Coordinates of C-alpha atoms in Angstrom, one line a residue:
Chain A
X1 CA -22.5 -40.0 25.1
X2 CA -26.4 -41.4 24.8
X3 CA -27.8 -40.1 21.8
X4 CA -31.8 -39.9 21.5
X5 CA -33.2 -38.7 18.1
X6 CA -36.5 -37.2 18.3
X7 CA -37.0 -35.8 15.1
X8 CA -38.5 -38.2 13.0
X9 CA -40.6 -35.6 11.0
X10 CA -37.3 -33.8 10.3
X11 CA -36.3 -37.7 8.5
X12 CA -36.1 -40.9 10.1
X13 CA -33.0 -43.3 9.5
X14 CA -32.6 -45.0 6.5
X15 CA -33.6 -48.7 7.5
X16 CA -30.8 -51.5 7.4
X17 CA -33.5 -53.7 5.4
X18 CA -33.9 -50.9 3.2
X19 CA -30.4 -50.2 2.5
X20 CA -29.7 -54.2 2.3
X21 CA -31.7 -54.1 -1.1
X22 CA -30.3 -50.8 -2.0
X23 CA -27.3 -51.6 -2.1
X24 CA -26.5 -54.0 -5.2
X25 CA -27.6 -51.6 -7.8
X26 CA -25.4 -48.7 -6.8
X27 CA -22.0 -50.5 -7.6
X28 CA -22.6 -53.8 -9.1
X29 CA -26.6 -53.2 -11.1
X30 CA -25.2 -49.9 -12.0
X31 CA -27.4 -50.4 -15.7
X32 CA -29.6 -47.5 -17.2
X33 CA -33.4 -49.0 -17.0
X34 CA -34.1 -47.8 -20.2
X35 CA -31.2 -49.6 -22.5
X36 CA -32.0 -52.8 -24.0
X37 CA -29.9 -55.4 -22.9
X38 CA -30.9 -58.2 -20.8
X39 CA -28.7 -56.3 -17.2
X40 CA -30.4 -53.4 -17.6
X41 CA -34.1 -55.2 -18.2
X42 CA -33.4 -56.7 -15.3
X43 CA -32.7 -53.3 -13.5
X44 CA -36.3 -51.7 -15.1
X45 CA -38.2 -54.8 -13.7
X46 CA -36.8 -54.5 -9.9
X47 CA -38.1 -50.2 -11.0
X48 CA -41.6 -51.2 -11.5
X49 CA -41.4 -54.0 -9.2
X50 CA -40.9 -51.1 -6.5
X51 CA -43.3 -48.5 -8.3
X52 CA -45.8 -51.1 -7.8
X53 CA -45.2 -51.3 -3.8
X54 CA -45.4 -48.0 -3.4
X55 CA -48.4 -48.0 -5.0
X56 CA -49.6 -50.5 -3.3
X57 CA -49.1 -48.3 0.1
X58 CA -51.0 -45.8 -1.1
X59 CA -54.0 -47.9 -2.4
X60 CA -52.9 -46.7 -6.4
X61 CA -52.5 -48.4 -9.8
X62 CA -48.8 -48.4 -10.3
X63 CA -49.1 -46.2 -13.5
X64 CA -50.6 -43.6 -11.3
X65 CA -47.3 -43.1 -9.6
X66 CA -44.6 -40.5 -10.8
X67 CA -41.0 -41.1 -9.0
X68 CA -39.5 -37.8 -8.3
X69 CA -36.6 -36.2 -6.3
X70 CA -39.1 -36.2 -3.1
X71 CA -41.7 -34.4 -1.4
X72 CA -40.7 -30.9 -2.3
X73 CA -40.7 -31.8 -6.2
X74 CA -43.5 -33.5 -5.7
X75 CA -45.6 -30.6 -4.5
X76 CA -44.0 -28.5 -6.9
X77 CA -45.3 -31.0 -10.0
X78 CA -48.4 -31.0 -8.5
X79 CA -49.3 -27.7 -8.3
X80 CA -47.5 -26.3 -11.2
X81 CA -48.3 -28.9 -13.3
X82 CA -52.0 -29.3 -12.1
X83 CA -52.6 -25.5 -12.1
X84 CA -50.8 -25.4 -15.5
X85 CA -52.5 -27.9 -17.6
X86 CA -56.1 -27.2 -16.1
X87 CA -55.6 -23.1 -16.4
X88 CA -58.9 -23.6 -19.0
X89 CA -61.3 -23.5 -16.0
X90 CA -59.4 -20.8 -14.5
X91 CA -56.5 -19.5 -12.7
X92 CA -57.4 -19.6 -9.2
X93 CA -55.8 -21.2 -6.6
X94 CA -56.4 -22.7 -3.0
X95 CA -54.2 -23.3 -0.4
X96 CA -53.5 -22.7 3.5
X97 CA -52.0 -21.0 5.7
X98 CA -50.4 -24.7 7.5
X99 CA -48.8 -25.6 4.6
X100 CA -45.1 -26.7 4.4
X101 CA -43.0 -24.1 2.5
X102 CA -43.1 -26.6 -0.8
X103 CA -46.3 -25.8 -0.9
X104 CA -46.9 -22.7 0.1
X105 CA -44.1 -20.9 -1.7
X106 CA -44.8 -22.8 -5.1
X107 CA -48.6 -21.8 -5.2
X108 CA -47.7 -18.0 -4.0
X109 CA -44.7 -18.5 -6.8
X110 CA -47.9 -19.0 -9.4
X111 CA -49.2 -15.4 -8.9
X112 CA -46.1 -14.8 -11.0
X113 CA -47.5 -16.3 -13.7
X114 CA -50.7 -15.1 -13.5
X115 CA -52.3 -17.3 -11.3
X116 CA -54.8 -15.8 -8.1
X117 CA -54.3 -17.5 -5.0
X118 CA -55.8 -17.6 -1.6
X119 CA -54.2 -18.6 1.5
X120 CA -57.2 -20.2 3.5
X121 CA -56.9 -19.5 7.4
X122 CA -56.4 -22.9 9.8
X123 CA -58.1 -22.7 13.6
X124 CA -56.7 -23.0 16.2
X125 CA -55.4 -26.7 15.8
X126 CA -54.4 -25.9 12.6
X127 CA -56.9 -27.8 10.4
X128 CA -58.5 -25.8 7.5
X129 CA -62.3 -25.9 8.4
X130 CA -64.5 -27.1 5.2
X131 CA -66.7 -24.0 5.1
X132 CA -64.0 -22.0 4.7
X133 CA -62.7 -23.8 1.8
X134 CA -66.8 -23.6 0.6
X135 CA -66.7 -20.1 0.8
X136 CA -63.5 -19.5 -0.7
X137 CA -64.1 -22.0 -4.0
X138 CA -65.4 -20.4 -7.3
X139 CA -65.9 -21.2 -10.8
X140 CA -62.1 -20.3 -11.7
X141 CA -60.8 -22.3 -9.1
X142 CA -58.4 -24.8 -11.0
X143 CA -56.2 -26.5 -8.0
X144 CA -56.6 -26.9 -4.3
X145 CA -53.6 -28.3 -2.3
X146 CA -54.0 -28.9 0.9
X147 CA -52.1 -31.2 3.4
X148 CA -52.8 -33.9 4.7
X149 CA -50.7 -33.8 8.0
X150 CA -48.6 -31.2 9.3
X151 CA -45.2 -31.2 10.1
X152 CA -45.0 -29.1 13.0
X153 CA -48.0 -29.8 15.0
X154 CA -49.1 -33.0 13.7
X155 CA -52.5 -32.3 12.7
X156 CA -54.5 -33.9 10.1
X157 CA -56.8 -32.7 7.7
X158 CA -59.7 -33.9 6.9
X159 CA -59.2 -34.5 3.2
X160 CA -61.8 -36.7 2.4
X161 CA -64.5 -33.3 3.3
X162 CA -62.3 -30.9 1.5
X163 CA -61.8 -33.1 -1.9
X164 CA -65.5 -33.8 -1.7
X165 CA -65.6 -29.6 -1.7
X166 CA -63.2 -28.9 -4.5
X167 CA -64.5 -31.9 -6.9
X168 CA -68.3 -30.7 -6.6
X169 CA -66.7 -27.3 -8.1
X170 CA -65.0 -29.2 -10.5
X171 CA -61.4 -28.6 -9.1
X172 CA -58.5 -30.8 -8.9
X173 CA -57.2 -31.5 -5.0
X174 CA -53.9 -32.3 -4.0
X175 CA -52.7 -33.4 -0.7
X176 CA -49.1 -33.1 0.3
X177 CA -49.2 -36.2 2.6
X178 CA -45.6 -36.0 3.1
X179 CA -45.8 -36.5 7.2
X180 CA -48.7 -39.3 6.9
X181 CA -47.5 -41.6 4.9
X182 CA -45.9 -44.4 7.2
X183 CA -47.4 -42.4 9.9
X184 CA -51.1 -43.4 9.2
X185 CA -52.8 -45.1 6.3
X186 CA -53.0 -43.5 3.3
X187 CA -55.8 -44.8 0.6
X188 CA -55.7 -42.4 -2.5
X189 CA -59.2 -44.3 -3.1
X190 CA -60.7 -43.7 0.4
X191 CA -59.4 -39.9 0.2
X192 CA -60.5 -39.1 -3.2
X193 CA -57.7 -37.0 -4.2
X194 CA -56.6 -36.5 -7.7
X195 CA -52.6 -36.0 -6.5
X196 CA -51.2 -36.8 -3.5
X197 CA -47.2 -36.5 -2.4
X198 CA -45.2 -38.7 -0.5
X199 CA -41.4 -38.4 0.4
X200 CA -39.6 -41.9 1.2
X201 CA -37.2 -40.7 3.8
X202 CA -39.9 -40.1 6.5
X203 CA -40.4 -43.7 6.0
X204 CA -37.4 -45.2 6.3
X205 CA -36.7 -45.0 2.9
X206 CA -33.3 -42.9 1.1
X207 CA -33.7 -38.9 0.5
X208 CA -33.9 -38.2 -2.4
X209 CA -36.8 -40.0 -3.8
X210 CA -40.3 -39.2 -4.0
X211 CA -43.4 -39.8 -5.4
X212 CA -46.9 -37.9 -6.8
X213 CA -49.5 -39.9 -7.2
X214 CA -51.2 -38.7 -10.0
X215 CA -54.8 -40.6 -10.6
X216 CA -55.8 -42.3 -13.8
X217 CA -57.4 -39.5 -16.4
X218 CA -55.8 -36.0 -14.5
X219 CA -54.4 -34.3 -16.6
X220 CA -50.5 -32.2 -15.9
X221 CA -47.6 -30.8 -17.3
X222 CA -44.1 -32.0 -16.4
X223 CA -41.5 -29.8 -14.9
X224 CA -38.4 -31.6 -16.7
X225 CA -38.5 -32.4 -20.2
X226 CA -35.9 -34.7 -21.9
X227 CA -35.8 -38.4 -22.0
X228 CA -39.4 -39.1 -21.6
X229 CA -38.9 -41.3 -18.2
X230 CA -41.6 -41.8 -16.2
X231 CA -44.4 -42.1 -18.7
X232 CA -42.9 -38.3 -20.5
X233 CA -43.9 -37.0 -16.5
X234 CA -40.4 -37.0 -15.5
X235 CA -37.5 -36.5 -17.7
X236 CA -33.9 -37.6 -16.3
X237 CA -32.3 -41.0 -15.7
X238 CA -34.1 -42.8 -12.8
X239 CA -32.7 -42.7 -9.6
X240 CA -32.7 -46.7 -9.4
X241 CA -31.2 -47.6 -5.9
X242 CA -33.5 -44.6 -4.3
X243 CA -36.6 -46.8 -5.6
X244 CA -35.3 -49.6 -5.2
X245 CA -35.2 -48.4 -1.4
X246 CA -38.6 -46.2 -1.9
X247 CA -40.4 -49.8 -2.6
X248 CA -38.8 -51.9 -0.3
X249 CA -39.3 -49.0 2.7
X250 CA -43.1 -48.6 1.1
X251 CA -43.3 -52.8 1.8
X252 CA -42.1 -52.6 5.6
X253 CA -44.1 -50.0 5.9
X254 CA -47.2 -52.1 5.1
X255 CA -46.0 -55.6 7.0
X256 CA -45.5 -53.2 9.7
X257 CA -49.2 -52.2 10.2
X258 CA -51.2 -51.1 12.7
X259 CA -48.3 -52.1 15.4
X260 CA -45.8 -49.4 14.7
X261 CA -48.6 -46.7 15.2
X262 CA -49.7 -48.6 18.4
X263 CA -45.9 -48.5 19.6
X264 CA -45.0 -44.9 18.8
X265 CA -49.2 -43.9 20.4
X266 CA -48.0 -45.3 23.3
X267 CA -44.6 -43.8 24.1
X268 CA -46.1 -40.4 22.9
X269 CA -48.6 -40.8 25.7
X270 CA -46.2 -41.4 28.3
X271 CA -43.7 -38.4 27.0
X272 CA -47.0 -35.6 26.9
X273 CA -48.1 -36.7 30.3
X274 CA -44.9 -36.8 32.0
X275 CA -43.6 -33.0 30.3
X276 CA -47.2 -31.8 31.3
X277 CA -46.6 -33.2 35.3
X278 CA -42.8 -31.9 34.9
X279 CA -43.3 -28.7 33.7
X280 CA -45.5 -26.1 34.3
X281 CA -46.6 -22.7 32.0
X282 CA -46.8 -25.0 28.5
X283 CA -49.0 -25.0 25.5
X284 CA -49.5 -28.0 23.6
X285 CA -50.2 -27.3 20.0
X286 CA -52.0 -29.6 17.4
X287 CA -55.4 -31.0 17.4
X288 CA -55.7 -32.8 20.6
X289 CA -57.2 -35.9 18.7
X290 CA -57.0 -35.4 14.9
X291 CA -53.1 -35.8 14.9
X292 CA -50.5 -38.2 13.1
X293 CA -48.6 -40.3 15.9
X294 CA -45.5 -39.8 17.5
X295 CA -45.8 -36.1 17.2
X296 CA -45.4 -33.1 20.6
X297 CA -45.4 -29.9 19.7
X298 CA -45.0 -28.2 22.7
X299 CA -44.4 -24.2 23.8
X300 CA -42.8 -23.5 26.7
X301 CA -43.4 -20.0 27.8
X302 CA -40.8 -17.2 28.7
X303 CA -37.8 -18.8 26.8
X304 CA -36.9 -19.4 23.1
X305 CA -36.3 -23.0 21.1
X306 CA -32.7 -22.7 19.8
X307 CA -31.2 -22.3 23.5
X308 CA -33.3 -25.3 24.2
X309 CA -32.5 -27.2 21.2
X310 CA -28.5 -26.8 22.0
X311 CA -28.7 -27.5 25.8
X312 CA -30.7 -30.7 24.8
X313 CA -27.6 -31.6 22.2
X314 CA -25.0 -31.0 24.5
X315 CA -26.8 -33.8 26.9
X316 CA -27.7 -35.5 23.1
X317 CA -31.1 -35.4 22.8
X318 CA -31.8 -34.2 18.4
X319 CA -35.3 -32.2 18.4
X320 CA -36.8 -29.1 16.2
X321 CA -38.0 -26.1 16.9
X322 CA -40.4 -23.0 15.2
X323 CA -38.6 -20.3 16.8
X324 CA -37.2 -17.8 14.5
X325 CA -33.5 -18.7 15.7
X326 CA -33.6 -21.6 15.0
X327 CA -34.8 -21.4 11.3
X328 CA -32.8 -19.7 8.5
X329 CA -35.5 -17.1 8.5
X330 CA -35.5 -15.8 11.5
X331 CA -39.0 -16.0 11.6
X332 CA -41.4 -17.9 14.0
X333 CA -43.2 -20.2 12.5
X334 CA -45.7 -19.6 10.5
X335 CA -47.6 -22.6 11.6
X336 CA -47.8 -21.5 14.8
X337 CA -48.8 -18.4 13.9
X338 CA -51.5 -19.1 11.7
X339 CA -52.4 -21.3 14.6
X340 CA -53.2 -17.6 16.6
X341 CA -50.2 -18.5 18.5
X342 CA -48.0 -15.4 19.8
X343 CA -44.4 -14.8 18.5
X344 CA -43.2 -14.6 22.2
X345 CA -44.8 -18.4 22.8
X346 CA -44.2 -19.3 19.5
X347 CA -40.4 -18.6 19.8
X348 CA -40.7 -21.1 22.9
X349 CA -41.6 -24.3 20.8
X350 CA -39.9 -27.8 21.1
X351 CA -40.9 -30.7 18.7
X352 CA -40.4 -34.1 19.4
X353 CA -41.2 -36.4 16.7
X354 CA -40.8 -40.3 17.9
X355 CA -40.1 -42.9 15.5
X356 CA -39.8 -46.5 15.1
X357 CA -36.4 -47.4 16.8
X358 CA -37.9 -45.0 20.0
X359 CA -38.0 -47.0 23.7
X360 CA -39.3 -46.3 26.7
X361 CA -35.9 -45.7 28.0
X362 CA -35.7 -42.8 24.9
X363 CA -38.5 -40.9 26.4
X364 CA -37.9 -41.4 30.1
X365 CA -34.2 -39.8 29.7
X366 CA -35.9 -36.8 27.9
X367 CA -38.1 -36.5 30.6
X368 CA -35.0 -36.3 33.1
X369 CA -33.0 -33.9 30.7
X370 CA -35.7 -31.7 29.8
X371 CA -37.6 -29.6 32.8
X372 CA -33.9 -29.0 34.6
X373 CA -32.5 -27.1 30.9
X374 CA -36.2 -25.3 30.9
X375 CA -35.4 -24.0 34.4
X376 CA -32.2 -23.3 33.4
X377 CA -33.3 -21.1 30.8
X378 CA -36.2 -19.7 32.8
X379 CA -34.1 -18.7 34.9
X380 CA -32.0 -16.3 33.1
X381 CA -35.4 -14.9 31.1
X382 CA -36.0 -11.7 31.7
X383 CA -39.8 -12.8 31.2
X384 CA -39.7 -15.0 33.8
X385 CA -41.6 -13.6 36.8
X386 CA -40.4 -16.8 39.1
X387 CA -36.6 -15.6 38.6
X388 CA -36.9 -12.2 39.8
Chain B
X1 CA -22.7 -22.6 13.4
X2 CA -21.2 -21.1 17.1
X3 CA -17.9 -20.9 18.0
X4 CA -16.6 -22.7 20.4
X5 CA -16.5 -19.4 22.9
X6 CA -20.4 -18.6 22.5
X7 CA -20.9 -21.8 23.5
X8 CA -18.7 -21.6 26.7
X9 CA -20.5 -18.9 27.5
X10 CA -23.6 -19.8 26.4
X11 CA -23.6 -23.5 28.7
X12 CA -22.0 -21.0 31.4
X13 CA -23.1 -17.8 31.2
X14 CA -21.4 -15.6 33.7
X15 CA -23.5 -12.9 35.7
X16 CA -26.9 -13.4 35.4
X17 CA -30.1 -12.6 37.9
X18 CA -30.7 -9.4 39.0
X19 CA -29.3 -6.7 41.6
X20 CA -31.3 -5.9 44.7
X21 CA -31.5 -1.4 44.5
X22 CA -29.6 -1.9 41.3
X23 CA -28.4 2.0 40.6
X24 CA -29.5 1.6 36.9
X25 CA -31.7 -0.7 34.5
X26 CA -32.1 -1.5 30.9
X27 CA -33.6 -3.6 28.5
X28 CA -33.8 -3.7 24.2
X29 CA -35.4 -5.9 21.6
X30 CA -38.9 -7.4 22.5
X31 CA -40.7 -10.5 22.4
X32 CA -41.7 -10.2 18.6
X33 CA -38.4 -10.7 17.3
X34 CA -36.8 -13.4 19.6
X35 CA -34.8 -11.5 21.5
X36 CA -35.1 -9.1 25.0
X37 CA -32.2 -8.6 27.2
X38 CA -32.3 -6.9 30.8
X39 CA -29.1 -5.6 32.3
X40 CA -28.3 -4.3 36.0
X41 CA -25.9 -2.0 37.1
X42 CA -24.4 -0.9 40.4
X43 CA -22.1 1.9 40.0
X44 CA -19.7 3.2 42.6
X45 CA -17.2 5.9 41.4
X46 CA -18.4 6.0 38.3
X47 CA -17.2 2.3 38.3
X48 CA -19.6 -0.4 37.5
X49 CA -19.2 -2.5 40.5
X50 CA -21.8 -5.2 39.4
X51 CA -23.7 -5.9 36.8
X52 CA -26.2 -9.1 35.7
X53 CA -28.1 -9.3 32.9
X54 CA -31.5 -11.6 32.0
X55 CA -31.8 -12.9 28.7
X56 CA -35.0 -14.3 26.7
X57 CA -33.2 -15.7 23.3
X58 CA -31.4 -17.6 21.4
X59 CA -27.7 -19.2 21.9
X60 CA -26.1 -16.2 20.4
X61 CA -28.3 -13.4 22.5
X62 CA -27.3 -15.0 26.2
X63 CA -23.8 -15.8 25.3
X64 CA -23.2 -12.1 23.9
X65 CA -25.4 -10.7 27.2
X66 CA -22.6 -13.4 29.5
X67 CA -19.6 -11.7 27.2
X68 CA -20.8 -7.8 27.8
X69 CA -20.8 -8.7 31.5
X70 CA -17.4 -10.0 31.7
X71 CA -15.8 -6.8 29.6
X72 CA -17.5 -4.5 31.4
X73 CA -17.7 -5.2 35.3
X74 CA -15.1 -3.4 37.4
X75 CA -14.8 -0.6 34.5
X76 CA -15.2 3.0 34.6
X77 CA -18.7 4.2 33.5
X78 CA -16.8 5.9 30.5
X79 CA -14.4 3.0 29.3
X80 CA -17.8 0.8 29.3
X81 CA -19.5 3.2 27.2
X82 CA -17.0 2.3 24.5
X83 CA -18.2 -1.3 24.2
X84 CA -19.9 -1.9 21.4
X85 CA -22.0 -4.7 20.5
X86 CA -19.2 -5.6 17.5
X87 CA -16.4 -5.4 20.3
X88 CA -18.6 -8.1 22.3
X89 CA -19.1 -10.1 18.9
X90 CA -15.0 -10.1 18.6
X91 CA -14.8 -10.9 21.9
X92 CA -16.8 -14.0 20.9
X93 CA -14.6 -14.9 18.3
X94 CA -17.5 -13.7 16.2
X95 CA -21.2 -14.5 15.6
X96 CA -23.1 -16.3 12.5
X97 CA -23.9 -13.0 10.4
X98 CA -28.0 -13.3 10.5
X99 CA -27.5 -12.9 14.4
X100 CA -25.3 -10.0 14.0
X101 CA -28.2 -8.0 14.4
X102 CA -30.7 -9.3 16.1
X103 CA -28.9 -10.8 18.7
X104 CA -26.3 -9.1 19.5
X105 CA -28.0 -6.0 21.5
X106 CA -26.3 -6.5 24.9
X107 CA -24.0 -3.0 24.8
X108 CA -27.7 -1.0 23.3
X109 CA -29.1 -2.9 26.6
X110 CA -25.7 -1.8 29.1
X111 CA -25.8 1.8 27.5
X112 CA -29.6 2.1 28.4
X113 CA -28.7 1.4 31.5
X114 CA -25.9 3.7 31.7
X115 CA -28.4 6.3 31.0
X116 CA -30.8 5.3 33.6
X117 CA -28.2 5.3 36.4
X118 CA -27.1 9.3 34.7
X119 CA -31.2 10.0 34.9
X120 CA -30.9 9.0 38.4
X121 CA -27.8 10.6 39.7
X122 CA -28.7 13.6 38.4
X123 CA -32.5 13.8 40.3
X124 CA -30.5 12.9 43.2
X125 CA -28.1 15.7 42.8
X126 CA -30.3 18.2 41.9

């Protein structure tokens, strides 16, 4: 059967250039980085060698980047570890209600340890407007996190406004930029964030391996204590053919440019239009404009994602969902939901998340697939005047 | 995550539209929590002669509603009353346990509109 994955901010595949480079230091360069003969020098070097692409993506020094498990540690080291070592200003923290659960769960998980936070609101779109992070800062506000892209709907931030915000009140900001990096550019510099998390297997790269940039001078705790890897940020032996793979997908990444986005901007066009001339009684969510590429969130009203998600398997089509059946939860998505979106047209959302290896062909058999399994669904929904 | 029965019934689900002067009607859940079924019944005899259901939900919640159907039509009005939404779960071959409850409403829905045909019947015969 044709198979057509569309959920590339789910994870994307592991590139075969990636994994060509990977590859000799899982068997053969097996060597710890950190012992002192000439194999494993050789081993540390092809570390930083990487350590110094990645930074290089993200416009950073390479001391300013910490290698951890991936995005969700990442988050976790930043907030934690931010809010943590800063707690002299005060234990106040900002965050929103778009955030990705590593975010959002680890700052609510800091009111356990005394910590106040506040859960800005997102419009519509889902961005979190400046003057409601203005209004919301005060004296004892220590972090802000706030992300850069979202997962679900695709809008981005504008960081460069809110950072400005939290560094006039003397506040650190983070920015999980888990779905922008190798989506869009990322320049720490350009930004003006203080951390900043990436997660290598949206971009090609292995699972498992992540990074915070951390900038030059901001001070944090580290989660893992132990060896002292990582400059003392990050105990435990280094995950060497996961960075090895981090750098070389953070490289491709950058040769890639401009062209990737153009590619993916181009089939996204094609797959909106022809769902929005196919199929009528839809919402798209995410800022029309202000969104990473590649990314269609779309409700469609009087039926629910899971059923969707399986009839679009069984003709082998791989896409998401924030309906509450289809998560562990059983709750809608909270995305949507802080987006004003109803749980009834919430439960009805499909994303499609194209990526690099997408065609034409891709989109133009999801466009033949998808409005007969909507009807199909519609239907048999009890909601669906046009079936009675 | 399904076996491979829910999804039979699920890709095929068996009895679903509506029933033109259906004798009675019901419906549970709502739109909040994923999951509303509609079920149709025309009884004759006591017997329910037909029955179709509409279902807004997930895998699980239209492949139980298809199941309920099957057990149910060309049964007395009392042996369908027995059904429970467990029976239709073993008659599944079982359901992941976090739809246990929230999707598996399609007897609540039949027995509602048990008592909506009863309602009737008795206006009429009065």
């Amino acid at each position: 059967m044709r198979t057509v994955y569309l959920d590339h901010n789910a994870t994307t595949p592991l590139d075969p250039e990636v994994y060509k480079v990977m590859e000799p230091f899982i068997v053969e360069n097996f060597y710890n980085p950190s012992s002192v003969y000439s194999r494993s020098r050789k081993v540390r070097e092809k570390v930083e060698e990487a350590r110094a692409k990645v930074a290089s993506l993200l416009n950073a020094s390479p001391e300013e980047i910490i290698f951890t498990s991936g995005g969700t540690e990442a988050n976790n080291q930043a907030i934690i570890g931010g809010a943590k070592a800063n707690a002299g200003k005060g234990r106040h923290i900002i965050t929103s209600a778009a955030e990705h659960h590593a975010v959002l769960d680890t700052c609510l998980r800091m009111e356990k340890e005394g910590f106040e936070v506040t859960v800005l609101p997102v419009d519509e779109y889902g961005r979190v407007l400046p003057e409601t992070l203005e209004k919301a800062i005060r004296t004892e506000t220590v972090l802000v996190s706030i992300m850069y892209a979202n997962n679900e709907v695709g809008t981005i931030n504008d960081i460069k406004t809110l950072a400005e915000i939290a560094h006039k009140n003397g506040s650190l900001f983070h920015t999980d930029a888990v779905q922008a990096a190798g989506k869009i550019k990322v320049d720490v510099k350009d930004l003006g964030v203080d951390m900043l998390s990436v997660s290598a297997h949206k971009l090609y790269g292995p699972k498992g391996i992540g990074c915070l940039y951390v900038k030059k001078g901001t001070k944090i705790e580290s989660l893992l204590t132990g060896g002292g890897q990582e400059n003392k940020m990050r105990a435990g032996t280094e995950n060497v053919p996961a960075i090895i793979g981090f750098g070389r997908a953070a490289e491709l990444t950058i040769e890639r440019g401009t062209e990737l986005e153009n590619h993916i901007k181009d089939l996204e066009k094609i797959l909106r239009e022809g769902i929005k001339e196919r199929i009528p009684d839809i919402i798209f969510t995410g800022h029309p404009e202000e969104r990473i590429p590649g990314c269609v969130s779309v409700c469609f009203k009087y039926i629910e994602g899971e059923s969707m998600l399986l009839l679009l398997d069984q003709r082998g089509i791989m896409a998401s969902s924030g309906s509450a059946c289809s998560s562990k939860s059983l709750k809608a998505s909270h995305v949507l939901l802080a987006m004003g979106i109803s749980h009834e047209i919430a439960h009805g959302s499909l994303r499609l998340s194209l990526g690099k290896d997408n065609r034409m062909e891709d989109v133009e058999y999801l466009l033949e697939v998808l409005p007969p399994i909507v009807e199909k669904l519609r239907l048999i929904s009890p909601l669906y005047q046009g079936g009675r | 995550m399904y076996s491979e029965k829910v999804m039979e019934h699920f890709l095929n689900p068996r009895n679903t539209g509506t029933i033109t002067n259906a004798d009675g009607v019901g419906e549970v859940g709502n739109a909040s929590c994923g999951d509303i079924m509609h079920i149709e019944i025309k009884v004759n005899n006591d017997v329910i002669e037909d029955i179709k259901f509409q279902t807004f939900g997930c895998a699980a919640a239209i492949a139980s509603s298809s199941m309920l159907t099957e057990l149910v039509k060309g049964k007395s009005l009392a042996e369908a009353e027995k059904i429970t939404n467990k029976s239709v779960a073993e008659a599944l071959g079982g359901l992941p346990p976090v739809k246990m409850h929230c999707s598996n409403l399609a007897a609540d829905a039949l027995r509602k509109a048990i008592e909506d045909y009863r309602r009737k019947f008795a206006k009429e015969g009065a």
